[in-house]
Amino acid sequence: MTEYNDKRTPNSDNQTSNGQVVTDPTIKVTGNNAADDNPATLWLIDDDAALRLVLADTFEDAGLDVISFTQAQAAWTRLNDILQGSAEPLPDVILTDIRMPMMDGLSFSDWVHKHFPKLPIVIMTAHSDLTSAINSYQTGAFEYLPKPFDLDDAVATIYKAINHQPNMAAKSNTTEPDSTPTTDKPADNDATFSTNTKPVRKVSSANKTNKVNDDKAAVKTDTKAQSNPSGIIGQSQAMQTVFRAIGRLAHSPITVLITGESGTGKELVASALHQHSPRRQQPFIALNMAAIPHDLIESELFGHEKGAFTGATTTRQGRFEQADGGTLFLDEIGDMPFSTQTRLLRVLANGEFYRVGGQQPVKVDVRIIAATHQNLEELVKLGRFREDLFYRLNVIRLPLPPLRTRPEDIPALATYFMQRAAEQMNTAPKQLHPTALQIMQSFEWRGNVRQLENVCLWLTVMATGDTVMVDDLPPELLENLPSHLEAQPAHTLSSQNIPQNHSQPSPVHHSSDVSNWQQALATWAEQSLEQGETDILQVATPEFERILLTAALKHSGGKKIVAANLLGWGRNTLTRKLQQLDMS
């Protein structure tokens, strides 16, 4: 099987048998352009001082010699000096952020790739959407690291880049420095990253989080969703794998087989592969095999000559001819008749076919992208799908994750669909109450993203008020409430019954009557003030946070990223709070 996988680990002496990176400070990783006794050199470019410090410590612990830059402009100047004949050696790898003042990371990567084509660049960004991934690979980047990322994964990626191929000097025919590309993009200061498995030297928590902007708990307008031309949205690790695959495959003519349940967005992915490919100026033709009568599929695909059958009064081009030079997307390929599979196999083999009733071969240049929700291997075993055609199509397999496996993407998707539905209805977009959103995130979504889109349209039409409450959700979402909500009827979860400060349990009064925690808090506050105590907010707040952290970590099974999402915090905030509250 040739399923797309970006989890490969590099061949390195600094790994255990299970792929874990060993970060002994005495280890030295030698580069391809360095002497055997010298460590490999990493140039680290990021305008975020806190993140730069943590990453520099991490890579130094991993045996690398790290040179840090606050701006890509400074690194460009030193590379340009090397281009002019400076004796300074090239780095073995460069790790750069995208959004920085003066020169952005993509412009820098593009310039480096033109003048030092063998110098690997790894691009990292907190804006981990499809456009960023594709743009990164189009500039010649070796890899793309979406934040938050695990530091072990970052070290493994850098090792892989160093071991990939020897670095080369500048192009000999280039003697003049290029003009510096500049941008007006804002600094990428909302970086968050995971440090739960990678030991690093201690850094002040205040410094670590000085410039880090946390995620917001409230469901609000996502500007990235509005500006996303592909309509593919996701911050989950599963979707980052899809984004990487699209970025790597877009410029290749290779055949891709997209698999996944109905409603996961297979046609959107196929369209994105086409729109970011060299064929984007040519047609993108989509054809659903399950929607065409079997006796008309061959004519639909290959066209027919005049008089080929009753009713064929003119010569007609098929989809293959219409897609010549572009991309043909064959959806639900598992429903293609067995006889048509034989003809398709010939086209895939030599790019030729005959129209129905035709005598002359027609030559076409078409990239094939196929998709199915069925298990083609099982269809092959059952004799319903040709084995040779399966291997022709299964060059690169790109599986799409079902929505229920990536609930963290539901808020952004719901916001996007609510905005789009509001535009269709010419009304203001509605907001989702946090409890309603929680129920949506726990729903199974058997219809996947398509079902979520339909629910958002239904809510836009049927829900009253500007905020969608639990009572406004369609019945199918309320049939099987999460276990922690089952104890309360659905009507008790409306805005009239949910406390406005429901995220703040009593900090000092552990009453068994959890439904009346506000009264317990009020009683404690009054008693404290009567006793002459001051700064009671400073006393209460850490206890609030301690209880919330404990509950969230227990609910998430100790997974910090999940706990941070439950609390509406960023990953860095949760780590900082654990340190401040001395909670190990």
Tab-separated table of N, CA and C in Angstrom, residues 28-100:
chain	number	residue	atom	x	y	z
A	28	LYS	N	27.032	15.317	19.379
A	28	LYS	CA	27.285	16.248	18.290
A	28	LYS	C	26.783	15.636	16.998
A	29	VAL	N	25.940	16.341	16.309
A	29	VAL	CA	25.437	15.898	15.018
A	29	VAL	C	26.244	16.595	13.949
A	30	THR	N	26.982	15.846	13.155
A	30	THR	CA	27.816	16.461	12.132
A	30	THR	C	27.027	16.635	10.848
A	31	GLY	N	27.309	17.741	10.173
A	31	GLY	CA	26.611	18.047	8.939
A	31	GLY	C	27.388	17.605	7.723
A	32	ASN	N	26.762	17.712	6.588
A	32	ASN	CA	27.376	17.268	5.344
A	32	ASN	C	28.493	18.196	4.882
A	33	ASN	N	28.443	19.455	5.318
A	33	ASN	CA	29.473	20.386	4.879
A	33	ASN	C	30.389	20.786	6.021
A	34	ALA	N	30.413	19.981	7.079
A	34	ALA	CA	31.251	20.289	8.231
A	34	ALA	C	32.242	19.160	8.473
A	35	ALA	N	33.319	19.506	9.154
A	35	ALA	CA	34.305	18.480	9.506
A	35	ALA	C	33.676	17.489	10.471
A	36	ASP	N	34.293	16.292	10.516
A	36	ASP	CA	33.697	15.232	11.321
A	36	ASP	C	33.594	15.594	12.793
A	37	ASP	N	34.533	16.437	13.295
A	37	ASP	CA	34.520	16.762	14.705
A	37	ASP	C	33.743	18.032	15.010
A	38	ASN	N	33.093	18.617	14.011
A	38	ASN	CA	32.310	19.822	14.216
A	38	ASN	C	30.823	19.491	14.146
A	39	PRO	N	30.022	20.083	15.028
A	39	PRO	CA	28.576	19.813	14.969
A	39	PRO	C	27.933	20.485	13.769
A	40	ALA	N	26.824	19.925	13.323
A	40	ALA	CA	26.066	20.541	12.239
A	40	ALA	C	25.507	21.877	12.717
A	41	THR	N	25.374	22.800	11.772
A	41	THR	CA	24.941	24.157	12.095
A	41	THR	C	23.502	24.377	11.656
A	42	LEU	N	22.709	24.896	12.582
A	42	LEU	CA	21.319	25.264	12.313
A	42	LEU	C	21.177	26.774	12.445
A	43	TRP	N	20.613	27.407	11.419
A	43	TRP	CA	20.244	28.802	11.525
A	43	TRP	C	18.776	28.861	11.918
A	44	LEU	N	18.490	29.512	13.035
A	44	LEU	CA	17.136	29.627	13.566
A	44	LEU	C	16.665	31.070	13.403
A	45	ILE	N	15.536	31.258	12.686
A	45	ILE	CA	15.035	32.601	12.400
A	45	ILE	C	13.613	32.722	12.932
A	46	ASP	N	13.428	33.591	13.921
A	46	ASP	CA	12.094	33.846	14.474
A	46	ASP	C	12.159	35.151	15.254
A	47	ASP	N	11.155	36.000	15.078
A	47	ASP	CA	11.146	37.278	15.789
A	47	ASP	C	10.570	37.160	17.188
A	48	ASP	N	10.066	35.995	17.568
A	48	ASP	CA	9.537	35.756	18.907
A	48	ASP	C	10.700	35.317	19.808
A	49	ALA	N	11.118	36.205	20.717
A	49	ALA	CA	12.294	35.922	21.543
A	49	ALA	C	12.085	34.706	22.431
A	50	ALA	N	10.879	34.547	22.991
A	50	ALA	CA	10.623	33.424	23.889
A	50	ALA	C	10.716	32.096	23.150
A	51	LEU	N	10.066	32.023	22.011
A	51	LEU	CA	10.098	30.786	21.230
A	51	LEU	C	11.505	30.512	20.712
A	52	ARG	N	12.195	31.551	20.303
A	52	ARG	CA	13.556	31.387	19.783
A	52	ARG	C	14.479	30.818	20.855
A	53	LEU	N	14.320	31.285	22.091
A	53	LEU	CA	15.157	30.801	23.185
A	53	LEU	C	14.906	29.331	23.470
A	54	VAL	N	13.635	28.937	23.515
A	54	VAL	CA	13.298	27.538	23.791
A	54	VAL	C	13.814	26.628	22.681
A	55	LEU	N	13.609	27.027	21.423
A	55	LEU	CA	14.056	26.201	20.310
A	55	LEU	C	15.571	26.106	20.260
A	56	ALA	N	16.253	27.214	20.531
A	56	ALA	CA	17.722	27.189	20.521
A	56	ALA	C	18.242	26.221	21.573
A	57	ASP	N	17.676	26.265	22.784
A	57	ASP	CA	18.090	25.327	23.831
A	57	ASP	C	17.829	23.888	23.406
A	58	THR	N	16.680	23.666	22.790
A	58	THR	CA	16.316	22.309	22.381
A	58	THR	C	17.309	21.751	21.367
A	59	PHE	N	17.623	22.527	20.359
A	59	PHE	CA	18.511	22.023	19.305
A	59	PHE	C	19.962	21.932	19.767
A	60	GLU	N	20.367	22.799	20.685
A	60	GLU	CA	21.709	22.658	21.256
A	60	GLU	C	21.800	21.392	22.086
A	61	ASP	N	20.737	21.093	22.858
A	61	ASP	CA	20.700	19.831	23.598
A	61	ASP	C	20.741	18.629	22.649
A	62	ALA	N	20.243	18.811	21.440
A	62	ALA	CA	20.210	17.718	20.459
A	62	ALA	C	21.514	17.603	19.681
A	63	GLY	N	22.537	18.389	20.055
A	63	GLY	CA	23.845	18.238	19.437
A	63	GLY	C	24.116	19.124	18.254
A	64	LEU	N	23.338	20.192	18.080
A	64	LEU	CA	23.517	21.090	16.945
A	64	LEU	C	24.135	22.409	17.401
A	65	ASP	N	24.848	23.031	16.502
A	65	ASP	CA	25.365	24.379	16.720
A	65	ASP	C	24.324	25.351	16.178
A	66	VAL	N	23.711	26.162	17.042
A	66	VAL	CA	22.582	27.017	16.673
A	66	VAL	C	23.026	28.471	16.574
A	67	ILE	N	22.697	29.101	15.463
A	67	ILE	CA	22.893	30.534	15.273
A	67	ILE	C	21.511	31.149	15.095
A	68	SER	N	21.151	32.078	15.970
A	68	SER	CA	19.806	32.638	15.981
A	68	SER	C	19.762	33.996	15.300
A	69	PHE	N	18.640	34.260	14.621
A	69	PHE	CA	18.387	35.534	13.965
A	69	PHE	C	16.990	36.003	14.361
A	70	THR	N	16.839	37.307	14.574
A	70	THR	CA	15.524	37.850	14.897
A	70	THR	C	14.721	38.165	13.645
A	71	GLN	N	15.408	38.285	12.499
A	71	GLN	CA	14.742	38.619	11.242
A	71	GLN	C	15.377	37.834	10.106
A	72	ALA	N	14.558	37.524	9.100
A	72	ALA	CA	15.083	36.845	7.916
A	72	ALA	C	16.050	37.749	7.156
A	73	GLN	N	15.866	39.060	7.278
A	73	GLN	CA	16.731	40.013	6.575
A	73	GLN	C	18.198	39.820	6.960
A	74	ALA	N	18.450	39.607	8.262
A	74	ALA	CA	19.825	39.433	8.723
A	74	ALA	C	20.435	38.144	8.163
A	75	ALA	N	19.640	37.058	8.157
A	75	ALA	CA	20.137	35.791	7.592
A	75	ALA	C	20.375	35.937	6.094
A	76	TRP	N	19.489	36.679	5.396
A	76	TRP	CA	19.667	36.907	3.958
A	76	TRP	C	20.965	37.652	3.689
A	77	THR	N	21.297	38.627	4.521
A	77	THR	CA	22.524	39.402	4.339
A	77	THR	C	23.756	38.507	4.438
A	78	ARG	N	23.771	37.612	5.423
A	78	ARG	CA	24.932	36.719	5.584
A	78	ARG	C	25.026	35.725	4.437
A	79	LEU	N	23.870	35.214	3.977
A	79	LEU	CA	23.902	34.310	2.822
A	79	LEU	C	24.358	35.044	1.567
A	80	ASN	N	23.957	36.298	1.449
A	80	ASN	CA	24.367	37.074	0.284
A	80	ASN	C	25.878	37.317	0.300
A	81	ASP	N	26.441	37.489	1.503
A	81	ASP	CA	27.900	37.619	1.611
A	81	ASP	C	28.581	36.341	1.152
A	82	ILE	N	28.022	35.191	1.537
A	82	ILE	CA	28.585	33.909	1.070
A	82	ILE	C	28.478	33.815	-0.446
A	83	LEU	N	27.372	34.303	-0.971
A	83	LEU	CA	27.174	34.305	-2.420
A	83	LEU	C	28.230	35.143	-3.123
A	84	GLN	N	28.685	36.197	-2.455
A	84	GLN	CA	29.698	37.090	-3.023
A	84	GLN	C	31.117	36.570	-2.831
A	85	GLY	N	31.286	35.440	-2.128
A	85	GLY	CA	32.613	34.864	-1.983
A	85	GLY	C	33.132	34.847	-0.566
A	86	SER	N	32.303	35.144	0.411
A	86	SER	CA	32.746	35.109	1.798
A	86	SER	C	33.168	33.694	2.178
A	87	ALA	N	34.150	33.604	3.074
A	87	ALA	CA	34.675	32.296	3.479
A	87	ALA	C	33.800	31.630	4.537
A	88	GLU	N	32.783	32.301	5.007
A	88	GLU	CA	31.912	31.711	6.016
A	88	GLU	C	31.188	30.499	5.444
A	89	PRO	N	31.179	29.392	6.177
A	89	PRO	CA	30.510	28.188	5.655
A	89	PRO	C	28.994	28.331	5.683
A	90	LEU	N	28.359	27.596	4.797
A	90	LEU	CA	26.901	27.548	4.793
A	90	LEU	C	26.401	26.765	5.996
A	91	PRO	N	25.212	27.082	6.489
A	91	PRO	CA	24.613	26.222	7.524
A	91	PRO	C	24.196	24.897	6.909
A	92	ASP	N	23.961	23.932	7.754
A	92	ASP	CA	23.483	22.631	7.271
A	92	ASP	C	21.978	22.616	7.076
A	93	VAL	N	21.264	23.467	7.804
A	93	VAL	CA	19.815	23.530	7.695
A	93	VAL	C	19.367	24.873	8.263
A	94	ILE	N	18.236	25.370	7.756
A	94	ILE	CA	17.655	26.614	8.249
A	94	ILE	C	16.233	26.329	8.706
A	95	LEU	N	15.894	26.830	9.891
A	95	LEU	CA	14.536	26.746	10.425
A	95	LEU	C	14.011	28.169	10.562
A	96	THR	N	12.952	28.498	9.832
A	96	THR	CA	12.453	29.872	9.838
A	96	THR	C	10.957	29.935	10.024
A	97	ASP	N	10.520	31.006	10.686
A	97	ASP	CA	9.099	31.296	10.800
A	97	ASP	C	8.628	31.927	9.489
A	98	ILE	N	7.301	32.003	9.296
A	98	ILE	CA	6.770	32.637	8.083
A	98	ILE	C	6.585	34.131	8.281
A	99	ARG	N	5.815	34.519	9.286
A	99	ARG	CA	5.416	35.913	9.426
A	99	ARG	C	6.398	36.667	10.305
A	100	MET	N	7.170	37.539	9.667
A	100	MET	CA	8.143	38.377	10.345
A	100	MET	C	8.181	39.731	9.645
